[in-house]
Tab-separated table of C-alpha atoms in Angstrom:
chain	number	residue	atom	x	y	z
X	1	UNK	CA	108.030	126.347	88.126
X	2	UNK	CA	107.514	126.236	84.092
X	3	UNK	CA	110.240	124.181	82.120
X	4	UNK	CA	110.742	125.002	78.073
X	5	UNK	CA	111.936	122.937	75.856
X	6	UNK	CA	111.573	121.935	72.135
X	7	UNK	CA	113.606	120.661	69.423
X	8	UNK	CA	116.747	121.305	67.269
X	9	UNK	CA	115.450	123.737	64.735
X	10	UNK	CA	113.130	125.473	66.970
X	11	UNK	CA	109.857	124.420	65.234
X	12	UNK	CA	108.446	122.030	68.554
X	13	UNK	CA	108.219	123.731	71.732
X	14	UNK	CA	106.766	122.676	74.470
X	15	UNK	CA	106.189	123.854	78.287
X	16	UNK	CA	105.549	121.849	81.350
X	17	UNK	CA	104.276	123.596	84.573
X	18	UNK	CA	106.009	122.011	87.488
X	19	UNK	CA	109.127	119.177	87.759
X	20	UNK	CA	108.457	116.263	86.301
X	21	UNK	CA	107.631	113.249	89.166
X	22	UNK	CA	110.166	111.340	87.519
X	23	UNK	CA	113.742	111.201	85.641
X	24	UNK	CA	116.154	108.801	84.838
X	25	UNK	CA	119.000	107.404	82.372
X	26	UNK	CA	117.508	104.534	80.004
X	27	UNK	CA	120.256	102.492	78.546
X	28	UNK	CA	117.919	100.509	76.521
X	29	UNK	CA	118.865	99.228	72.628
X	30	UNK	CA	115.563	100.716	71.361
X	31	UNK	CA	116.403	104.110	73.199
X	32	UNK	CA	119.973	104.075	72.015
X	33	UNK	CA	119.092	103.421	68.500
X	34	UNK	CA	116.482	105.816	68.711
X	35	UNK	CA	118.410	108.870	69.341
X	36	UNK	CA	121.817	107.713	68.489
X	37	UNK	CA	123.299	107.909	71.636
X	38	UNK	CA	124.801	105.516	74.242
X	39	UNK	CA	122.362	106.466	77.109
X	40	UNK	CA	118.936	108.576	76.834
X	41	UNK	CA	117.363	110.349	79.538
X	42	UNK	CA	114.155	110.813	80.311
X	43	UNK	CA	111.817	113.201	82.593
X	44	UNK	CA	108.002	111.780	83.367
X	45	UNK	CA	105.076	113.982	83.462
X	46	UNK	CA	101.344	113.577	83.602
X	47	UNK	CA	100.138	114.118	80.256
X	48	UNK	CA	97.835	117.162	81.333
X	49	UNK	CA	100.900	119.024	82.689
X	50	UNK	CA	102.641	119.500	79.309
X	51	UNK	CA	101.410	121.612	76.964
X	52	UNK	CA	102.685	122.171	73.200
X	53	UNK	CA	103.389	126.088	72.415
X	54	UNK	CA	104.593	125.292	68.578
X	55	UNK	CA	104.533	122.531	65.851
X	56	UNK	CA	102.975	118.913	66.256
X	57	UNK	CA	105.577	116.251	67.272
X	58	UNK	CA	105.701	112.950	65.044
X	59	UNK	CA	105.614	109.498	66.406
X	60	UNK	CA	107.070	106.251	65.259
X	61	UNK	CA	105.158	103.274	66.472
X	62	UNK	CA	108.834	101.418	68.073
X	63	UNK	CA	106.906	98.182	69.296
X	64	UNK	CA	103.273	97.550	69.459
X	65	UNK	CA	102.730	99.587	72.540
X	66	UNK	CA	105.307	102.388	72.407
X	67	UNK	CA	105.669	105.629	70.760
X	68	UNK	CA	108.336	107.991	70.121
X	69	UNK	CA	108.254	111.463	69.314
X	70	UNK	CA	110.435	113.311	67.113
X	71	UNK	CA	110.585	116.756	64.863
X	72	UNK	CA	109.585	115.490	61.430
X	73	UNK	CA	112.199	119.020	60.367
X	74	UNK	CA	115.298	117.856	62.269
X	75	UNK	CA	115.042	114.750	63.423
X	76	UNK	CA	115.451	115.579	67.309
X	77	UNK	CA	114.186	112.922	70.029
X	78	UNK	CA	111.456	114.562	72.048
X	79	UNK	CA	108.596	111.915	73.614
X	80	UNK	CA	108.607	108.279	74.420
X	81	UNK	CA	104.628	107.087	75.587
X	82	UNK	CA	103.437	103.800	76.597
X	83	UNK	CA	99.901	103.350	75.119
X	84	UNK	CA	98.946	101.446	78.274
X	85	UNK	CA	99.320	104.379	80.533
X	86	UNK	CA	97.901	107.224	78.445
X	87	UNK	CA	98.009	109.394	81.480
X	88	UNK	CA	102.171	109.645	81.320
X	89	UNK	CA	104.409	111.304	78.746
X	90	UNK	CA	107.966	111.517	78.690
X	91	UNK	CA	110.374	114.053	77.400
X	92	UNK	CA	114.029	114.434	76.786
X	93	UNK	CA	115.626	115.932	79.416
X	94	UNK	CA	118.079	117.112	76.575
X	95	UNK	CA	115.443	118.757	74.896
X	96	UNK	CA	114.990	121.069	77.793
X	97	UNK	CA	116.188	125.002	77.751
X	98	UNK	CA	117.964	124.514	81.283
X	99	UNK	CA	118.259	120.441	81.501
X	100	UNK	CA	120.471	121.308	84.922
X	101	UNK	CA	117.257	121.840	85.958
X	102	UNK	CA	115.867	118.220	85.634
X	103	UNK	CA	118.940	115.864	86.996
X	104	UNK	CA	118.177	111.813	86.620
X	105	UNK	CA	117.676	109.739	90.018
X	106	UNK	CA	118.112	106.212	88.201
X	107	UNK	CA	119.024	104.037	85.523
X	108	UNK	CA	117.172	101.374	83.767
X	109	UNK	CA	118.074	98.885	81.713
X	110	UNK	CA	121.842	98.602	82.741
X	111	UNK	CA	121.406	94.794	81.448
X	112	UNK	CA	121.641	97.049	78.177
X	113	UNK	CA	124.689	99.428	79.109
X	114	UNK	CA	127.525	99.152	76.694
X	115	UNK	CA	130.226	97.876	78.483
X	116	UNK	CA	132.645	100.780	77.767
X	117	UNK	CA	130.461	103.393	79.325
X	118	UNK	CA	131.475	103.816	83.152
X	119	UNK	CA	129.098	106.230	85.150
X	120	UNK	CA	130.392	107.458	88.362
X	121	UNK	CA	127.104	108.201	90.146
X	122	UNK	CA	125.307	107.059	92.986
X	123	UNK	CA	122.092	106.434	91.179
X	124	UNK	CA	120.324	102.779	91.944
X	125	UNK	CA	120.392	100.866	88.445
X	126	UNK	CA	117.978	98.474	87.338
X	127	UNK	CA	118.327	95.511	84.948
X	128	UNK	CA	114.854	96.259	83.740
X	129	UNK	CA	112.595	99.094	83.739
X	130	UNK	CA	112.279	100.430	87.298
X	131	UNK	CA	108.882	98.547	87.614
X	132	UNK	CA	109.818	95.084	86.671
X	133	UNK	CA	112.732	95.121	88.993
X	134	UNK	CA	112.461	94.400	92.603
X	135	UNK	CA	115.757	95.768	93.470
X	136	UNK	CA	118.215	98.486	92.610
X	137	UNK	CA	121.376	96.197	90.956
């Protein structure tokens, strides 16, 4: 199965060529300042799987070791990649044409939730990212 995506204005698209092995709900401050939103959600992808049809995608260096992508044209939230693990890439699910197609499985970073937001799912959550924790909170 393909997935399409791209930004806003319609000058980043992108295509990835299978589901991603990966999706979740980061409720992060850097995340939530980043694309001005409570909670961001994210699909994971080997980096050879996703392949750019139109227009280069900006980053912002948001710590030493992270980078976020965005459309330079609109502003839209595309790409979050760890510089440690060149071999993974994330993308908005949001982003996506059909983002039914992608639902998250977890959520990290709840230590980070605002406290107003309630989510009604049975998702594990994780005060960390989902490799720092041990177990689902």
């Amino acid at each position: 199965m393909a997935l399409q995506g791209g930004c806003l204005c319609g000058a980043i698209r992108y295509q990835v060529n299978g589901m991603p092995f990966e999706a979740d709900h980061c409720h992060c401050n850097q995340c939530r300042k980043s694309v001005g939103a409570v909670v961001m959600s994210w699909m994971g992808f080997h980096t050879d799987k996703v392949q750019w049809l139109q227009g280069p995608v900006t980053e912002f260096a948001s710590s030493d070791n992270i980078r976020r992508g965005f459309c330079k044209r609109c502003g839209c939230s595309l790409t979050y990649r760890h510089l440690d693990y060149p071999q993974y890439t994330s993308l908005s699910i949001a982003s996506l044409d059909q983002p039914n197609l992608v639902p998250p499985t977890y959520h990290i970073h709840t230590d980070e939730q605002v406290s107003w937001l309630k989510i009604d799912d049975s998702c594990p959550r994780y005060k960390a990212g989902k490799t720092a924790a041990k177990k689902p909170d």
